[in-house]
Amino acid sequence: MDEQARIMQTLAGVSLACHSVQGGMALPPPHGHEGADGDGRKQDIGDILHQIMTITDQSLDEAQAKKHGLNCHRMKPALFSVLCEIKEKTGLSIRGAQEEDPPDPQLMRLDNMLLAEGVSGPEKGGGSAAAAAAAAASGGASDNSIEHSDYRAKLTQIRQIYHTELEKYEQACNEFTTHVMNLLREQSRTRPISPKEIERMVGIIHRKFSSIQMQLKQSTCEAVMILRSRFLDARRKRRNFSKQATEILNEYFYSHLSNPYPSEEAKEELAKKCSITVSQGMGNRITVSQVSNWFGNKRIRYKKNIGKFQEEANLYAAKTAVTATHAVAAAIQNSQTNSPTTPNSGSTGSFNLPNSGDMFMSMQSLNGDSYQGSQVGANVQSQVDTLRHVINQTAGYSDGLGANSLYSPHSLNTNGGWQDATTPSSVTSPTEGPGSVHSDTSN
DNA sequence: GCATATGATTCGGC
DNA sequence: GCCGAATCATATGC
């Protein structure tokens, strides 16, 4: 009983002493002795000072013995639990509730990304999807296996660094947490520390370390992004189309020179024919867009420098004409053997002369500049002229273009736009002949 | 190494 | 959404 009172008295005394020292002056007496009993107050302060002095005068052994006495006191646990309870009921509980934050969306994004990139997931096959994409983007399985393996090697390197650093952080976090917990447990013998407080401190430590981890994840993501952009960026991985593909596209372009705007179907057909699978290589749409790109570039570059493309145009015109000759020959033979009395009877006798008029566009005036037909052009002209005649004579074929329209200049108008946008376009390659896809009617 | 060619992207107009 | 124009970035040829 006396012992307990003494403890309380000591605590109260120390508290009062603290206030006095901090304030640099004595506190007013608690029970309304204000100014009435100045001698009594002086006496109290003197007692307190004396107590402090005796504490400092105590030897270390004496202090330790006192401390031990306090620690072993039977009322100490009860007193500490009361103080802990008060602490929890005040600021601690409020702060604790506030710090119960939801999972960080930024962290979740980073985690998802690292998982998707194969950095944080299971090592087996990690990054294989991205590597496969890189391989596909680089235009084929065979030509870029070196780059593919390079990509994988670099990704593995990033992965290793990430895991090493992560391990280090986790280890440091655990070590520090253990250390702090031990420290707090030790301190809980001399000051009231509740398990909840320890828990909260652990939470704070974990949050601090997880913020460091987030930085690590962020920089890892950045590294992966840079790697990806280096390997997957279509611009960087630009590959020229194959000769055949370019030829097919050019054939179409020059045979539809009056209206070189292939429809969606025509583009698809062209893409299929060209087997253009460069760039992203993820299906038809990309390929079709490559065809669109090609035509876009071609139109502009043709228009910009017609003279330069003249030779190319003639070449393709000649090619087209020669192929058409064969087609016509076949058609004539067909019409003669199948139904000589019924010309133009269905698909057997007809053929798709690939817009012959366009073939000569390159030889006609463009933007007002008249072009003197080359030998090739003249040959082609005579060939087609003959063909036209033969067709009209033998098969009764008429494509709606008279002799005049055959040679009429489908040209770029003065505004730089393409005239005669009514030309039906088809993907029919001159080498293909009848039965081709008629698709481009919209332009 | 440089000039040119070429596929892709961006941006503004319609 | 497509097109023209400008531009970028890489490929290619010399």
Tab-separated table of C-alpha atoms (C1' of nucleotides) in Angstrom:
chain	number	residue	atom	x	y	z
A	1	MET	CA	0.000	0.000	0.000
A	2	ASP	CA	2.686	2.482	1.027
A	3	GLU	CA	4.878	1.296	-1.767
A	4	GLN	CA	2.246	2.030	-4.392
A	5	ALA	CA	1.609	5.493	-3.018
A	6	ARG	CA	5.299	6.172	-3.143
A	7	ILE	CA	5.538	5.218	-6.784
A	8	MET	CA	2.650	7.458	-7.673
A	9	GLN	CA	4.210	10.215	-5.668
A	10	THR	CA	7.525	9.804	-7.398
A	11	LEU	CA	5.898	9.857	-10.819
A	12	ALA	CA	3.917	12.944	-9.934
A	13	GLY	CA	6.962	14.552	-8.501
A	14	VAL	CA	9.071	13.885	-11.601
A	15	SER	CA	6.297	15.188	-13.808
A	16	LEU	CA	6.058	18.332	-11.780
A	17	ALA	CA	9.772	18.686	-11.779
A	18	CYS	CA	9.801	18.379	-15.556
A	19	HIS	CA	7.247	21.098	-15.933
A	20	SER	CA	9.144	23.293	-13.587
A	21	VAL	CA	12.416	22.805	-15.349
A	22	GLN	CA	10.932	23.205	-18.805
A	23	GLY	CA	9.036	26.332	-17.888
A	24	GLY	CA	11.963	27.790	-16.050
A	25	MET	CA	9.655	28.716	-13.202
A	26	ALA	CA	7.475	27.025	-10.654
A	27	LEU	CA	3.964	25.998	-11.588
A	28	PRO	CA	1.045	27.395	-9.613
A	29	PRO	CA	-0.062	25.154	-6.775
A	30	PRO	CA	-2.860	22.756	-7.716
A	31	HIS	CA	-5.259	23.429	-4.874
A	32	GLY	CA	-5.869	27.136	-4.852
A	33	HIS	CA	-2.979	28.176	-2.720
A	34	GLU	CA	-2.251	30.871	-5.277
A	35	GLY	CA	-0.005	33.432	-3.696
A	36	ALA	CA	-1.262	32.620	-0.246
A	37	ASP	CA	1.466	30.283	0.786
A	38	GLY	CA	4.660	31.353	-0.921
A	39	ASP	CA	6.809	29.627	1.671
A	40	GLY	CA	5.028	26.285	1.153
A	41	ARG	CA	5.613	26.454	-2.597
A	42	LYS	CA	9.270	27.225	-2.117
A	43	GLN	CA	9.388	24.241	0.180
A	44	ASP	CA	7.881	21.971	-2.543
A	45	ILE	CA	10.340	23.153	-5.151
A	46	GLY	CA	13.139	22.649	-2.731
A	47	ASP	CA	11.989	19.077	-2.135
A	48	ILE	CA	11.803	18.367	-5.833
A	49	LEU	CA	15.220	19.822	-6.464
A	50	HIS	CA	16.536	17.798	-3.633
A	51	GLN	CA	15.054	14.627	-5.112
A	52	ILE	CA	16.632	15.375	-8.478
A	53	MET	CA	19.958	16.058	-6.869
A	54	THR	CA	19.796	12.828	-4.951
A	55	ILE	CA	19.043	10.953	-8.158
A	56	THR	CA	22.096	12.397	-9.847
A	57	ASP	CA	24.094	11.729	-6.733
A	58	GLN	CA	23.102	8.098	-6.807
A	59	SER	CA	25.643	5.691	-8.060
A	60	LEU	CA	24.894	3.633	-11.150
A	61	ASP	CA	24.416	0.567	-9.034
A	62	GLU	CA	21.924	2.307	-6.842
A	63	ALA	CA	19.995	3.573	-9.874
A	64	GLN	CA	19.996	0.126	-11.418
A	65	ALA	CA	18.767	-1.345	-8.186
A	66	LYS	CA	15.965	1.182	-8.029
A	67	LYS	CA	15.062	0.550	-11.618
A	68	HIS	CA	15.016	-3.136	-10.993
A	69	GLY	CA	12.846	-2.547	-7.981
A	70	LEU	CA	10.386	-0.623	-10.070
A	71	ASN	CA	10.392	-3.182	-12.838
A	72	CYS	CA	9.738	-5.955	-10.417
A	73	HIS	CA	7.018	-4.149	-8.642
A	74	ARG	CA	3.805	-6.142	-8.635
A	75	MET	CA	1.712	-3.158	-9.611
A	76	LYS	CA	3.848	-2.196	-12.539
A	77	PRO	CA	2.108	-4.387	-15.191
A	78	ALA	CA	-1.287	-3.090	-14.161
A	79	LEU	CA	-0.101	0.487	-14.280
A	80	PHE	CA	1.530	-0.013	-17.699
A	81	SER	CA	-1.540	-1.677	-19.139
A	82	VAL	CA	-3.660	1.260	-18.007
A	83	LEU	CA	-1.237	3.709	-19.600
A	84	CYS	CA	-1.125	1.641	-22.799
A	85	GLU	CA	-4.884	1.669	-22.918
A	86	ILE	CA	-4.959	5.426	-22.548
A	87	LYS	CA	-2.362	5.788	-25.286
A	88	GLU	CA	-4.352	3.610	-27.648
A	89	LYS	CA	-7.551	5.478	-26.896
A	90	THR	CA	-5.962	8.796	-27.730
A	91	GLY	CA	-3.749	9.717	-30.644
A	92	LEU	CA	-2.483	6.295	-31.452
A	93	SER	CA	-5.825	4.796	-32.392
A	94	ILE	CA	-6.750	7.780	-34.536
A	95	ARG	CA	-3.480	7.776	-36.378
A	96	GLY	CA	-3.650	4.036	-36.741
A	97	ALA	CA	-7.052	4.241	-38.366
A	98	GLN	CA	-5.864	6.937	-40.714
A	99	GLU	CA	-2.912	4.950	-41.859
A	100	GLU	CA	-5.011	1.985	-42.927
A	101	ASP	CA	-4.707	3.023	-46.574
A	102	PRO	CA	-5.935	0.975	-49.537
A	103	PRO	CA	-3.471	-0.743	-51.886
A	104	ASP	CA	-1.586	1.812	-53.933
A	105	PRO	CA	-2.915	1.795	-57.517
A	106	GLN	CA	0.455	2.941	-58.796
A	107	LEU	CA	2.130	-0.002	-57.126
A	108	MET	CA	-0.503	-2.334	-58.513
A	109	ARG	CA	0.109	-1.013	-62.006
A	110	LEU	CA	3.827	-1.526	-61.636
A	111	ASP	CA	3.311	-5.032	-60.310
A	112	ASN	CA	0.997	-5.928	-63.173
A	113	MET	CA	3.385	-4.543	-65.701
A	114	LEU	CA	6.366	-6.389	-64.280
A	115	LEU	CA	4.315	-9.542	-64.270
A	116	ALA	CA	3.228	-9.020	-67.865
A	117	GLU	CA	6.773	-8.341	-68.956
A	118	GLY	CA	7.923	-11.501	-67.265
A	119	VAL	CA	10.172	-9.714	-64.798
A	120	SER	CA	8.408	-10.476	-61.566
A	121	GLY	CA	6.559	-13.623	-62.570
A	122	PRO	CA	7.852	-17.168	-62.698
A	123	GLU	CA	11.194	-17.330	-64.457
A	124	LYS	CA	10.180	-20.125	-66.794
A	125	GLY	CA	9.054	-18.411	-69.977
A	126	GLY	CA	9.447	-15.038	-68.423
A	127	GLY	CA	9.347	-12.408	-71.092
A	128	SER	CA	8.829	-14.966	-73.775
A	129	ALA	CA	5.696	-13.234	-74.967
A	130	ALA	CA	7.498	-9.954	-75.272
A	131	ALA	CA	10.438	-11.650	-76.879
A	132	ALA	CA	8.148	-13.391	-79.326
A	133	ALA	CA	6.551	-10.065	-80.109
A	134	ALA	CA	9.990	-8.636	-80.657
A	135	ALA	CA	10.812	-11.478	-82.989
A	136	ALA	CA	7.572	-11.043	-84.879
A	137	ALA	CA	8.095	-7.335	-85.121
A	138	SER	CA	11.515	-7.777	-86.546
A	139	GLY	CA	10.003	-9.356	-89.615
A	140	GLY	CA	10.374	-13.066	-89.383
A	141	ALA	CA	11.532	-16.014	-87.464
A	142	SER	CA	14.826	-16.590	-89.140
A	143	ASP	CA	16.354	-13.214	-89.788
A	144	ASN	CA	16.396	-11.917	-86.269
A	145	SER	CA	17.061	-14.767	-83.954
A	146	ILE	CA	20.163	-12.947	-82.800
A	147	GLU	CA	18.195	-9.885	-81.812
A	148	HIS	CA	15.613	-12.132	-80.229
A	149	SER	CA	18.178	-13.800	-78.023
A	150	ASP	CA	19.728	-10.434	-77.326
A	151	TYR	CA	16.371	-9.169	-76.145
A	152	ARG	CA	15.897	-12.186	-73.930
A	153	ALA	CA	19.387	-11.879	-72.523
A	154	LYS	CA	18.860	-8.252	-71.628
A	155	LEU	CA	15.473	-8.985	-70.116
A	156	THR	CA	16.996	-11.751	-68.030
A	157	GLN	CA	19.660	-9.329	-66.889
A	158	ILE	CA	17.037	-6.833	-65.801
A	159	ARG	CA	15.136	-9.584	-64.093
A	160	GLN	CA	18.184	-10.740	-62.184
A	161	ILE	CA	19.075	-7.247	-61.036
A	162	TYR	CA	15.484	-6.667	-59.992
A	163	HIS	CA	15.304	-9.845	-57.939
A	164	THR	CA	18.690	-9.275	-56.323
A	165	GLU	CA	17.752	-5.773	-55.289
A	166	LEU	CA	14.327	-6.888	-54.138
A	167	GLU	CA	15.882	-9.581	-52.008
A	168	LYS	CA	18.270	-7.064	-50.514
A	169	TYR	CA	15.435	-4.727	-49.651
A	170	GLU	CA	13.389	-7.504	-48.108
A	171	GLN	CA	16.314	-8.689	-46.067
A	172	ALA	CA	17.089	-5.183	-44.881
A	173	CYS	CA	13.430	-4.642	-44.087
A	174	ASN	CA	13.238	-7.815	-42.035
A	175	GLU	CA	16.451	-7.062	-40.207
A	176	PHE	CA	15.394	-3.551	-39.388
A	177	THR	CA	11.935	-4.674	-38.311
A	178	THR	CA	13.379	-7.288	-35.985
A	179	HIS	CA	15.783	-4.770	-34.578
A	180	VAL	CA	13.080	-2.200	-33.917
A	181	MET	CA	10.775	-4.803	-32.411
A	182	ASN	CA	13.492	-5.955	-30.046
A	183	LEU	CA	14.222	-2.393	-29.137
A	184	LEU	CA	10.589	-1.653	-28.417
A	185	ARG	CA	10.187	-4.828	-26.412
A	186	GLU	CA	13.194	-3.844	-24.403
A	187	GLN	CA	11.810	-0.365	-23.928
A	188	SER	CA	8.433	-1.728	-22.965
A	189	ARG	CA	10.023	-2.727	-19.681
A	190	THR	CA	10.631	0.888	-18.793
A	191	ARG	CA	7.833	2.696	-20.617
A	192	PRO	CA	4.329	1.688	-21.601
A	193	ILE	CA	4.397	0.241	-25.102
A	194	SER	CA	1.438	-1.778	-26.296
A	195	PRO	CA	1.684	-4.565	-28.861
A	196	LYS	CA	-0.450	-2.436	-31.128
A	197	GLU	CA	2.131	0.296	-30.992
A	198	ILE	CA	4.816	-2.168	-31.978
A	199	GLU	CA	2.583	-3.387	-34.779
A	200	ARG	CA	2.099	0.153	-35.946
A	201	MET	CA	5.808	0.807	-35.931
A	202	VAL	CA	6.347	-2.331	-37.999
A	203	GLY	CA	3.741	-1.054	-40.420
A	204	ILE	CA	5.562	2.249	-40.735
A	205	ILE	CA	8.828	0.466	-41.431
A	206	HIS	CA	7.190	-1.737	-44.050
A	207	ARG	CA	5.642	1.267	-45.725
A	208	LYS	CA	9.002	3.012	-45.847
A	209	PHE	CA	10.633	-0.007	-47.390
A	210	SER	CA	7.803	-0.574	-49.815
A	211	SER	CA	8.206	2.993	-51.050
A	212	ILE	CA	11.824	2.139	-51.765
A	213	GLN	CA	10.639	-1.033	-53.473
A	214	MET	CA	8.276	1.012	-55.570
A	215	GLN	CA	11.176	3.096	-56.776
A	216	LEU	CA	12.980	-0.090	-57.699
A	217	LYS	CA	9.919	-1.360	-59.542
A	218	GLN	CA	9.523	1.932	-61.316
A	219	SER	CA	13.085	2.023	-62.540
A	220	THR	CA	12.827	-1.630	-63.588
A	221	CYS	CA	9.702	-0.841	-65.575
A	222	GLU	CA	11.483	2.054	-67.215
A	223	ALA	CA	14.375	-0.200	-68.139
A	224	VAL	CA	12.005	-2.763	-69.636
A	225	MET	CA	10.178	-0.053	-71.549
A	226	ILE	CA	13.411	1.251	-72.999
A	227	LEU	CA	14.416	-2.281	-73.936
A	228	ARG	CA	11.042	-2.912	-75.506
A	229	SER	CA	11.043	0.322	-77.433
A	230	ARG	CA	14.493	-0.442	-78.730
A	231	PHE	CA	13.480	-3.874	-79.912
A	232	LEU	CA	9.872	-3.350	-80.802
A	233	ASP	CA	9.734	0.131	-82.197
A	234	ALA	CA	8.463	-0.322	-85.717
A	235	ARG	CA	10.469	2.613	-86.975
A	236	ARG	CA	13.662	1.180	-85.703
A	237	LYS	CA	12.752	-2.186	-87.127
A	238	ARG	CA	11.851	-0.879	-90.536
A	239	ARG	CA	12.464	-3.430	-93.220
A	240	ASN	CA	12.051	-2.893	-96.897
A	241	PHE	CA	9.383	-4.969	-98.513
A	242	SER	CA	10.479	-7.806	-100.708
A	243	LYS	CA	11.052	-7.165	-104.396
A	244	GLN	CA	7.994	-9.191	-105.316
A	245	ALA	CA	5.835	-7.253	-102.908
A	246	THR	CA	7.048	-3.931	-104.263
A	247	GLU	CA	6.464	-5.177	-107.770
A	248	ILE	CA	2.898	-6.191	-107.027
A	249	LEU	CA	2.180	-2.872	-105.409
A	250	ASN	CA	3.813	-0.973	-108.240
A	251	GLU	CA	1.880	-2.961	-110.818
A	252	TYR	CA	-1.319	-2.047	-109.108
A	253	PHE	CA	-0.282	1.541	-108.721
A	254	TYR	CA	0.690	2.079	-112.337
A	255	SER	CA	-2.224	0.133	-113.697
A	256	HIS	CA	-4.544	2.302	-111.642
A	257	LEU	CA	-2.639	5.471	-112.079
A	258	SER	CA	-5.738	7.491	-112.788
A	259	ASN	CA	-7.090	6.541	-109.423
A	260	PRO	CA	-4.486	4.910	-107.241
A	261	TYR	CA	-6.776	4.539	-104.253
A	262	PRO	CA	-7.350	0.881	-103.554
A	263	SER	CA	-10.403	-0.022	-101.566
A	264	GLU	CA	-10.193	-1.845	-98.284
A	265	GLU	CA	-10.788	-5.154	-100.044
A	266	ALA	CA	-8.200	-4.361	-102.662
A	267	LYS	CA	-5.723	-3.495	-99.950
A	268	GLU	CA	-6.418	-6.745	-98.189
A	269	GLU	CA	-6.018	-8.627	-101.396
A	270	LEU	CA	-2.791	-6.823	-102.170
A	271	ALA	CA	-1.512	-7.454	-98.691
A	272	LYS	CA	-2.308	-11.110	-99.070
A	273	LYS	CA	-0.553	-11.251	-102.396
A	274	CYS	CA	2.451	-9.395	-101.142
A	275	SER	CA	2.598	-11.390	-97.925
A	276	ILE	CA	3.722	-8.259	-96.200
A	277	THR	CA	4.203	-9.252	-92.652
A	278	VAL	CA	6.848	-6.783	-91.648
A	279	SER	CA	6.263	-4.372	-88.811
A	280	GLN	CA	3.986	-5.417	-86.005
A	281	GLY	CA	2.953	-8.503	-87.899
A	282	MET	CA	-0.129	-9.006	-85.836
A	283	GLY	CA	-2.761	-9.715	-88.405
A	284	ASN	CA	-4.435	-8.342	-91.437
A	285	ARG	CA	-5.236	-4.908	-90.227
A	286	ILE	CA	-1.624	-3.927	-89.748
A	287	THR	CA	-0.730	-5.379	-93.069
A	288	VAL	CA	-3.522	-3.491	-94.737
A	289	SER	CA	-2.329	-0.338	-93.095
A	290	GLN	CA	1.098	-1.037	-94.502
A	291	VAL	CA	-0.452	-1.178	-97.936
A	292	SER	CA	-2.166	2.106	-97.173
A	293	ASN	CA	1.124	3.587	-96.071
A	294	TRP	CA	2.780	2.360	-99.201
A	295	PHE	CA	0.141	3.889	-101.454
A	296	GLY	CA	0.159	7.098	-99.463
A	297	ASN	CA	3.890	7.432	-99.793
A	298	LYS	CA	3.811	6.373	-103.418
A	299	ARG	CA	1.163	8.887	-104.428
A	300	ILE	CA	2.986	11.741	-102.794
A	301	ARG	CA	6.385	10.792	-104.075
A	302	TYR	CA	5.081	10.152	-107.526
A	303	LYS	CA	3.372	13.496	-107.617
A	304	LYS	CA	6.402	15.262	-106.248
A	305	ASN	CA	8.736	13.880	-108.836
A	306	ILE	CA	6.873	12.511	-111.812
A	307	GLY	CA	9.872	12.695	-114.066
A	308	LYS	CA	11.792	10.393	-111.841
A	309	PHE	CA	9.054	7.790	-111.860
A	310	GLN	CA	8.532	7.985	-115.618
A	311	GLU	CA	10.855	5.151	-116.379
A	312	GLU	CA	9.330	2.991	-113.708
A	313	ALA	CA	5.873	3.771	-115.013
A	314	ASN	CA	6.860	2.786	-118.541
A	315	LEU	CA	8.392	-0.386	-117.309
A	316	TYR	CA	5.274	-1.459	-115.503
A	317	ALA	CA	3.094	-0.354	-118.390
A	318	ALA	CA	5.095	-2.526	-120.731
A	319	LYS	CA	4.890	-5.391	-118.321
A	320	THR	CA	1.168	-4.987	-118.023
A	321	ALA	CA	0.732	-4.804	-121.748
A	322	VAL	CA	2.741	-7.923	-122.391
A	323	THR	CA	0.751	-9.803	-119.826
A	324	ALA	CA	-2.427	-8.436	-121.278
A	325	THR	CA	-1.355	-9.714	-124.681
A	326	HIS	CA	-1.182	-13.187	-123.290
A	327	ALA	CA	-4.505	-12.764	-121.626
A	328	VAL	CA	-6.069	-11.530	-124.828
A	329	ALA	CA	-4.602	-14.354	-126.787
A	330	ALA	CA	-6.103	-16.745	-124.322
A	331	ALA	CA	-9.383	-14.920	-124.488
A	332	ILE	CA	-9.472	-15.062	-128.232
A	333	GLN	CA	-8.704	-18.711	-128.183
A	334	ASN	CA	-11.404	-19.186	-125.637
A	335	SER	CA	-13.990	-17.275	-127.555
A	336	GLN	CA	-13.170	-19.104	-130.720
A	337	THR	CA	-13.304	-22.551	-129.224
A	338	ASN	CA	-16.136	-22.107	-126.770
A	339	SER	CA	-18.784	-19.993	-128.400
A	340	PRO	CA	-17.883	-18.274	-131.591
A	341	THR	CA	-21.474	-17.289	-132.176
A	342	THR	CA	-22.129	-15.802	-128.796
A	343	PRO	CA	-19.528	-13.230	-128.038
A	344	ASN	CA	-19.116	-11.843	-124.596
A	345	SER	CA	-21.129	-14.670	-123.122
A	346	GLY	CA	-20.231	-14.726	-119.483
A	347	SER	CA	-16.928	-14.932	-117.774
A	348	THR	CA	-15.262	-17.395	-120.065
A	349	GLY	CA	-14.950	-15.036	-122.919
A	350	SER	CA	-14.299	-11.888	-121.021
A	351	PHE	CA	-11.155	-10.813	-119.328
A	352	ASN	CA	-10.053	-8.071	-117.185
A	353	LEU	CA	-7.839	-5.746	-119.101
A	354	PRO	CA	-6.279	-3.873	-116.283
A	355	ASN	CA	-7.370	-0.425	-117.092
A	356	SER	CA	-5.225	-0.069	-120.111
A	357	GLY	CA	-5.766	3.638	-120.318
A	358	ASP	CA	-3.811	4.151	-117.130
A	359	MET	CA	-0.841	2.448	-118.562
A	360	PHE	CA	-0.181	5.451	-120.663
A	361	MET	CA	-0.686	7.996	-118.078
A	362	SER	CA	2.978	8.100	-117.497
A	363	MET	CA	3.466	8.909	-121.123
A	364	GLN	CA	0.813	11.539	-121.265
A	365	SER	CA	0.908	15.050	-120.060
A	366	LEU	CA	1.098	15.320	-116.347
A	367	ASN	CA	0.610	18.635	-114.714
A	368	GLY	CA	0.825	20.161	-118.097
A	369	ASP	CA	4.212	18.680	-118.869
A	370	SER	CA	3.924	16.694	-122.006
A	371	TYR	CA	5.971	13.591	-122.157
A	372	GLN	CA	7.445	12.291	-125.372
A	373	GLY	CA	6.722	8.624	-125.417
A	374	SER	CA	9.695	6.401	-125.207
A	375	GLN	CA	10.269	3.407	-127.397
A	376	VAL	CA	8.774	1.241	-124.723
A	377	GLY	CA	5.742	3.411	-124.544
A	378	ALA	CA	5.269	3.329	-128.277
A	379	ASN	CA	5.540	-0.401	-128.375
A	380	VAL	CA	3.066	-0.782	-125.588
A	381	GLN	CA	0.701	1.590	-127.260
A	382	SER	CA	0.743	-0.268	-130.504
A	383	GLN	CA	0.375	-3.548	-128.707
A	384	VAL	CA	-2.671	-2.465	-126.817
A	385	ASP	CA	-4.054	-0.745	-129.838
A	386	THR	CA	-3.874	-3.959	-131.726
A	387	LEU	CA	-5.331	-5.815	-128.808
A	388	ARG	CA	-8.212	-3.444	-128.580
A	389	HIS	CA	-8.935	-3.933	-132.178
A	390	VAL	CA	-8.696	-7.659	-131.963
A	391	ILE	CA	-10.941	-7.780	-128.969
A	392	ASN	CA	-13.590	-5.662	-130.508
A	393	GLN	CA	-13.427	-7.617	-133.701
A	394	THR	CA	-13.351	-11.099	-132.367
A	395	ALA	CA	-14.854	-11.300	-128.940
A	396	GLY	CA	-17.203	-8.381	-129.081
A	397	TYR	CA	-15.577	-7.111	-125.937
A	398	SER	CA	-16.101	-3.581	-124.898
A	399	ASP	CA	-15.046	-2.097	-121.611
A	400	GLY	CA	-16.819	1.126	-122.221
A	401	LEU	CA	-13.700	2.962	-123.185
A	402	GLY	CA	-13.554	4.003	-126.760
A	403	ALA	CA	-10.385	4.424	-128.647
A	404	ASN	CA	-10.271	7.980	-127.487
A	405	SER	CA	-10.704	7.139	-123.879
A	406	LEU	CA	-7.984	4.578	-124.137
A	407	TYR	CA	-5.478	7.267	-124.801
A	408	SER	CA	-7.103	10.033	-122.920
A	409	PRO	CA	-4.739	11.411	-120.356
A	410	HIS	CA	-5.822	10.414	-116.877
A	411	SER	CA	-3.641	12.839	-115.155
A	412	LEU	CA	-3.059	14.882	-112.124
A	413	ASN	CA	-5.096	17.984	-112.300
A	414	THR	CA	-3.731	21.424	-111.838
A	415	ASN	CA	-4.489	21.271	-108.140
A	416	GLY	CA	-2.317	18.259	-107.814
A	417	GLY	CA	-5.227	15.894	-107.346
A	418	TRP	CA	-5.941	12.780	-109.333
A	419	GLN	CA	-8.488	13.214	-112.106
A	420	ASP	CA	-10.888	10.564	-113.288
A	421	ALA	CA	-11.726	8.996	-110.019
A	422	THR	CA	-14.180	6.607	-111.595
A	423	THR	CA	-11.742	3.991	-112.688
A	424	PRO	CA	-12.705	0.657	-111.289
A	425	SER	CA	-9.791	-0.805	-109.474
A	426	SER	CA	-9.161	-4.408	-108.951
A	427	VAL	CA	-6.382	-6.290	-107.381
A	428	THR	CA	-6.026	-8.260	-110.547
A	429	SER	CA	-2.457	-8.592	-111.308
A	430	PRO	CA	-1.697	-8.516	-115.003
A	431	THR	CA	-0.280	-11.946	-114.588
A	432	GLU	CA	-3.479	-13.249	-113.125
A	433	GLY	CA	-5.942	-12.770	-115.902
A	434	PRO	CA	-9.674	-13.395	-115.622
A	435	GLY	CA	-11.648	-14.147	-112.509
A	436	SER	CA	-10.015	-11.621	-110.310
A	437	VAL	CA	-11.433	-9.610	-107.459
A	438	HIS	CA	-13.199	-6.447	-108.429
A	439	SER	CA	-13.173	-4.473	-105.333
A	440	ASP	CA	-12.114	-0.905	-105.661
A	441	THR	CA	-15.208	0.913	-106.758
A	442	SER	CA	-15.563	3.423	-104.010
A	443	ASN	CA	-12.767	5.732	-105.020
B	1	DG	C1'	30.532	8.386	-94.333
B	2	DC	C1'	27.227	10.334	-97.176
B	3	DA	C1'	23.256	10.592	-100.277
B	4	DT	C1'	19.253	8.540	-101.438
B	5	DA	C1'	15.374	5.339	-100.862
B	6	DT	C1'	11.757	3.868	-98.168
B	7	DG	C1'	8.452	2.462	-94.505
B	8	DA	C1'	6.248	4.594	-90.572
B	9	DT	C1'	4.421	8.352	-87.880
B	10	DT	C1'	2.351	12.771	-86.970
B	11	DC	C1'	-0.592	16.563	-87.897
B	12	DG	C1'	-3.993	19.370	-90.004
B	13	DG	C1'	-7.826	19.567	-93.316
B	14	DC	C1'	-11.898	17.726	-95.030
C	1	DG	C1'	-11.635	8.010	-90.876
C	2	DC	C1'	-9.038	9.021	-94.950
C	3	DC	C1'	-5.813	11.810	-97.324
C	4	DG	C1'	-1.829	14.912	-98.257
C	5	DA	C1'	2.193	16.782	-96.538
C	6	DA	C1'	6.048	16.961	-93.624
C	7	DT	C1'	9.034	14.538	-90.994
C	8	DC	C1'	11.494	10.829	-88.729
C	9	DA	C1'	14.422	6.895	-88.639
C	10	DT	C1'	16.348	3.154	-90.744
C	11	DA	C1'	18.039	0.575	-95.009
C	12	DT	C1'	20.762	0.553	-98.884
C	13	DG	C1'	24.075	1.667	-102.388
C	14	DC	C1'	28.162	4.028	-103.535
